[in-house]
Amino acid sequence: MSRWSRVRDQTAALIVVDMQKDFCPGGALPVPDGDRIVPTLNRYLAEARTRGMPVYASRDWHPAVTTHFKEFGGEWPPHCVQGAEGAQFHADLHLPADAVVVAKGDDPSAPGYSAFEGHTANGATLLDDLQNRHITRLYVTGVATDYCVKATALDGIRAGFDVRILRDAIAGIDLHPGDVDRALDELTRAGARVVDGFDTQQRSA
């Protein structure tokens, strides 16, 4: 019997940030070697399922015209446009059928870096959905460490969650050398913990 089958924690949630085709090699805005974390993410997804832990998957869902894109005054080339191939999740990512998809960046006047700026299919904010499930701890994974992962984790801390960053399940852009290290330092100073896996014992809320 797996040790994961003996541990259940429904007060924690796993958040997979923006594991979309455009952020992986061959995409419009690739994170260097961003797809290397997919096997690790799949392991955590399987462990989360065994624990009864809800899974959230955020995705950039930009309109074709947005101030987030260079053509309209933003920082980035077009990526993750609503309905486009590049906006789909990585083909090898094994999201469970009941994963809660959180769309963000669909406001043409805002970049939408944080998953807390997004909404579920029924229009609920991520914060509302987490609170409705009585979640107190977030395990944050995905891309990019120095942008959407950082923004999501910081918003989680501000909202009062116990935030853990899964060290082997994140990847960054490092547009300016040192950005990833600075992001992790900012997160730890803000109160997040960078960890190597889920806790092996259930904690009370």
Short mmCIF file of C-alpha atoms in Angstrom, two decimals:
data_model
loop_
_atom_site.label_atom_id
_atom_site.label_comp_id
_atom_site.label_asym_id
_atom_site.label_seq_id
_atom_site.Cartn_x
_atom_site.Cartn_y
_atom_site.Cartn_z
CA MET A 1 0.00 0.00 0.00
CA SER A 2 1.33 3.46 -0.95
CA ARG A 3 2.03 5.78 1.94
CA TRP A 4 -0.19 8.31 0.16
CA SER A 5 -3.21 6.04 0.59
CA ARG A 6 -2.93 6.41 4.36
CA VAL A 7 -2.98 10.22 4.30
CA ARG A 8 -6.01 12.32 3.46
CA ASP A 9 -6.11 16.08 3.66
CA GLN A 10 -9.13 17.90 2.32
CA THR A 11 -8.03 21.21 3.85
CA ALA A 12 -5.21 21.55 1.29
CA ALA A 13 -5.37 22.16 -2.45
CA LEU A 14 -2.92 21.74 -5.31
CA ILE A 15 -2.72 24.64 -7.78
CA VAL A 16 -1.13 24.05 -11.19
CA VAL A 17 -0.36 27.43 -12.71
CA ASP A 18 -0.54 27.93 -16.50
CA MET A 19 0.85 24.64 -17.82
CA GLN A 20 -0.22 25.61 -21.33
CA LYS A 21 1.30 24.86 -24.71
CA ASP A 22 2.36 28.45 -25.36
CA PHE A 23 4.50 28.41 -22.20
CA CYS A 24 6.31 25.21 -23.20
CA PRO A 25 9.04 24.66 -25.83
CA GLY A 26 7.62 25.35 -29.26
CA GLY A 27 5.01 27.75 -27.89
CA ALA A 28 4.64 31.47 -28.39
CA LEU A 29 6.20 32.41 -25.05
CA PRO A 30 8.13 29.36 -23.84
CA VAL A 31 9.59 28.99 -20.39
CA PRO A 32 13.03 27.44 -20.96
CA ASP A 33 12.61 23.66 -20.53
CA GLY A 34 9.18 24.39 -19.05
CA ASP A 35 7.87 20.97 -19.99
CA ARG A 36 10.52 19.23 -17.89
CA ILE A 37 8.26 19.56 -14.84
CA VAL A 38 5.28 17.76 -16.43
CA PRO A 39 6.24 14.27 -15.13
CA THR A 40 6.73 15.70 -11.64
CA LEU A 41 3.40 17.51 -11.84
CA ASN A 42 1.72 14.26 -12.86
CA ARG A 43 3.17 12.57 -9.79
CA TYR A 44 1.82 15.30 -7.53
CA LEU A 45 -1.55 15.15 -9.30
CA ALA A 46 -1.75 11.41 -8.61
CA GLU A 47 -0.79 11.95 -4.98
CA ALA A 48 -3.37 14.73 -4.63
CA ARG A 49 -6.06 12.40 -5.93
CA THR A 50 -5.14 9.75 -3.37
CA ARG A 51 -5.30 12.34 -0.61
CA GLY A 52 -8.70 13.61 -1.69
CA MET A 53 -7.09 16.97 -2.33
CA PRO A 54 -8.86 19.29 -4.80
CA VAL A 55 -6.88 20.35 -7.86
CA TYR A 56 -7.02 23.76 -9.50
CA ALA A 57 -5.49 24.52 -12.90
CA SER A 58 -5.15 28.14 -13.90
CA ARG A 59 -4.80 29.19 -17.51
CA ASP A 60 -4.11 32.43 -19.32
CA TRP A 61 -7.18 33.13 -21.44
CA HIS A 62 -6.37 36.35 -23.22
CA PRO A 63 -8.52 38.12 -25.78
CA ALA A 64 -6.81 38.81 -29.12
CA VAL A 65 -6.66 42.50 -28.26
CA THR A 66 -5.23 43.23 -24.82
CA THR A 67 -2.82 45.73 -23.28
CA HIS A 68 -0.85 42.69 -22.11
CA PHE A 69 0.51 42.18 -25.65
CA LYS A 70 3.34 44.24 -27.18
CA GLU A 71 1.24 45.32 -30.15
CA PHE A 72 -1.09 47.13 -27.75
CA GLY A 73 1.50 48.57 -25.37
CA GLY A 74 2.27 45.53 -23.22
CA GLU A 75 5.38 43.50 -22.44
CA TRP A 76 4.72 40.17 -24.17
CA PRO A 77 4.08 38.73 -27.63
CA PRO A 78 0.61 37.28 -28.21
CA HIS A 79 0.10 34.04 -26.29
CA CYS A 80 -2.68 31.87 -24.86
CA VAL A 81 -5.37 33.58 -26.93
CA GLN A 82 -8.84 32.32 -26.10
CA GLY A 83 -9.65 29.15 -28.04
CA ALA A 84 -6.24 28.92 -29.73
CA GLU A 85 -4.09 25.80 -29.73
CA GLY A 86 -1.46 27.50 -27.58
CA ALA A 87 -3.99 28.16 -24.83
CA GLN A 88 -4.60 24.44 -24.30
CA PHE A 89 -2.99 22.61 -21.40
CA HIS A 90 0.13 20.58 -22.16
CA ALA A 91 -0.93 17.36 -23.85
CA ASP A 92 0.97 15.17 -21.36
CA LEU A 93 -0.42 16.87 -18.24
CA HIS A 94 -2.76 14.43 -16.45
CA LEU A 95 -5.28 16.78 -14.93
CA PRO A 96 -8.13 14.92 -13.21
CA ALA A 97 -11.59 15.21 -14.74
CA ASP A 98 -12.80 17.17 -11.72
CA ALA A 99 -9.95 19.71 -11.75
CA VAL A 100 -11.26 23.25 -11.31
CA VAL A 101 -10.10 25.34 -14.27
CA VAL A 102 -9.48 28.99 -13.43
CA ALA A 103 -9.40 31.35 -16.41
CA LYS A 104 -7.42 34.57 -15.98
CA GLY A 105 -6.16 37.40 -18.14
CA ASP A 106 -9.46 37.71 -20.00
CA ASP A 107 -9.80 41.37 -18.99
CA PRO A 108 -8.24 43.26 -21.95
CA SER A 109 -7.01 46.02 -19.64
CA ALA A 110 -5.23 43.82 -17.06
CA PRO A 111 -2.44 41.21 -17.39
CA GLY A 112 -3.99 38.69 -15.01
CA TYR A 113 -0.79 37.19 -13.63
CA SER A 114 -2.36 35.78 -10.47
CA ALA A 115 -4.82 32.91 -10.44
CA PHE A 116 -6.66 34.91 -7.78
CA GLU A 117 -7.58 37.37 -10.54
CA GLY A 118 -9.32 34.56 -12.43
CA HIS A 119 -12.65 32.80 -12.24
CA THR A 120 -14.04 29.30 -12.50
CA ALA A 121 -16.42 28.09 -15.19
CA ASN A 122 -19.40 29.12 -13.06
CA GLY A 123 -18.00 32.62 -12.49
CA ALA A 124 -16.74 32.17 -8.93
CA THR A 125 -13.43 33.72 -7.96
CA LEU A 126 -10.63 31.38 -6.94
CA LEU A 127 -10.78 32.81 -3.41
CA ASP A 128 -14.51 32.12 -3.09
CA ASP A 129 -14.13 28.57 -4.35
CA LEU A 130 -11.28 27.84 -1.94
CA GLN A 131 -13.17 29.29 0.99
CA ASN A 132 -16.31 27.34 0.10
CA ARG A 133 -14.24 24.15 0.33
CA HIS A 134 -12.66 25.25 3.65
CA ILE A 135 -9.16 25.12 2.17
CA THR A 136 -6.42 26.51 4.39
CA ARG A 137 -3.21 25.37 2.64
CA LEU A 138 -2.12 25.81 -0.97
CA TYR A 139 0.58 23.85 -2.77
CA VAL A 140 1.59 25.98 -5.76
CA THR A 141 3.26 24.60 -8.89
CA GLY A 142 3.65 25.44 -12.58
CA VAL A 143 5.03 28.33 -14.64
CA ALA A 144 6.46 30.82 -14.54
CA THR A 145 8.13 31.02 -11.15
CA ASP A 146 8.99 34.69 -11.55
CA TYR A 147 5.60 35.79 -12.86
CA CYS A 148 2.32 33.90 -12.47
CA VAL A 149 3.52 31.43 -9.83
CA LYS A 150 4.90 34.29 -7.74
CA ALA A 151 1.79 36.45 -8.18
CA THR A 152 -0.54 33.57 -7.31
CA ALA A 153 1.45 32.61 -4.22
CA LEU A 154 1.70 36.20 -2.96
CA ASP A 155 -2.04 36.70 -3.36
CA GLY A 156 -2.61 33.44 -1.51
CA ILE A 157 -0.48 34.66 1.39
CA ARG A 158 -2.32 37.99 1.45
CA ALA A 159 -5.61 36.10 1.60
CA GLY A 160 -4.42 34.21 4.68
CA PHE A 161 -3.52 30.82 3.23
CA ASP A 162 -0.58 28.68 4.29
CA VAL A 163 1.32 28.68 0.98
CA ARG A 164 3.86 26.05 -0.01
CA ILE A 165 5.86 26.13 -3.26
CA LEU A 166 6.75 22.68 -4.56
CA ARG A 167 10.40 23.19 -5.50
CA ASP A 168 10.65 20.48 -8.17
CA ALA A 169 7.37 21.42 -9.88
CA ILE A 170 8.06 25.02 -10.92
CA ALA A 171 9.99 26.58 -13.81
CA GLY A 172 10.88 30.21 -14.47
CA ILE A 173 11.68 32.52 -17.36
CA ASP A 174 14.60 34.44 -15.77
CA LEU A 175 14.17 37.22 -18.33
CA HIS A 176 16.63 39.23 -16.27
CA PRO A 177 19.24 36.87 -14.81
CA GLY A 178 18.43 36.20 -11.17
CA ASP A 179 14.69 36.82 -11.51
CA VAL A 180 13.81 33.29 -10.39
CA ASP A 181 16.02 33.45 -7.30
CA ARG A 182 14.68 36.90 -6.44
CA ALA A 183 11.11 35.63 -6.82
CA LEU A 184 11.70 32.72 -4.46
CA ASP A 185 13.40 35.03 -1.97
CA GLU A 186 10.45 37.42 -2.10
CA LEU A 187 8.05 34.55 -1.56
CA THR A 188 9.90 33.18 1.46
CA ARG A 189 10.17 36.66 2.99
CA ALA A 190 6.42 37.05 2.50
CA GLY A 191 5.77 33.81 4.39
CA ALA A 192 5.67 31.04 1.78
CA ARG A 193 7.62 27.84 2.32
CA VAL A 194 9.57 26.22 -0.52
CA VAL A 195 9.20 22.48 0.05
CA ASP A 196 10.09 19.16 -1.54
CA GLY A 197 6.70 17.45 -1.28
CA PHE A 198 3.37 17.22 0.46
CA ASP A 199 3.30 16.83 4.23
CA THR A 200 3.03 13.19 5.22
CA GLN A 201 0.59 13.84 8.02
CA GLN A 202 -2.75 15.59 7.96
CA ARG A 203 -2.84 18.89 9.78
CA SER A 204 -5.91 20.35 11.37
CA ALA A 205 -7.22 23.66 10.04
#
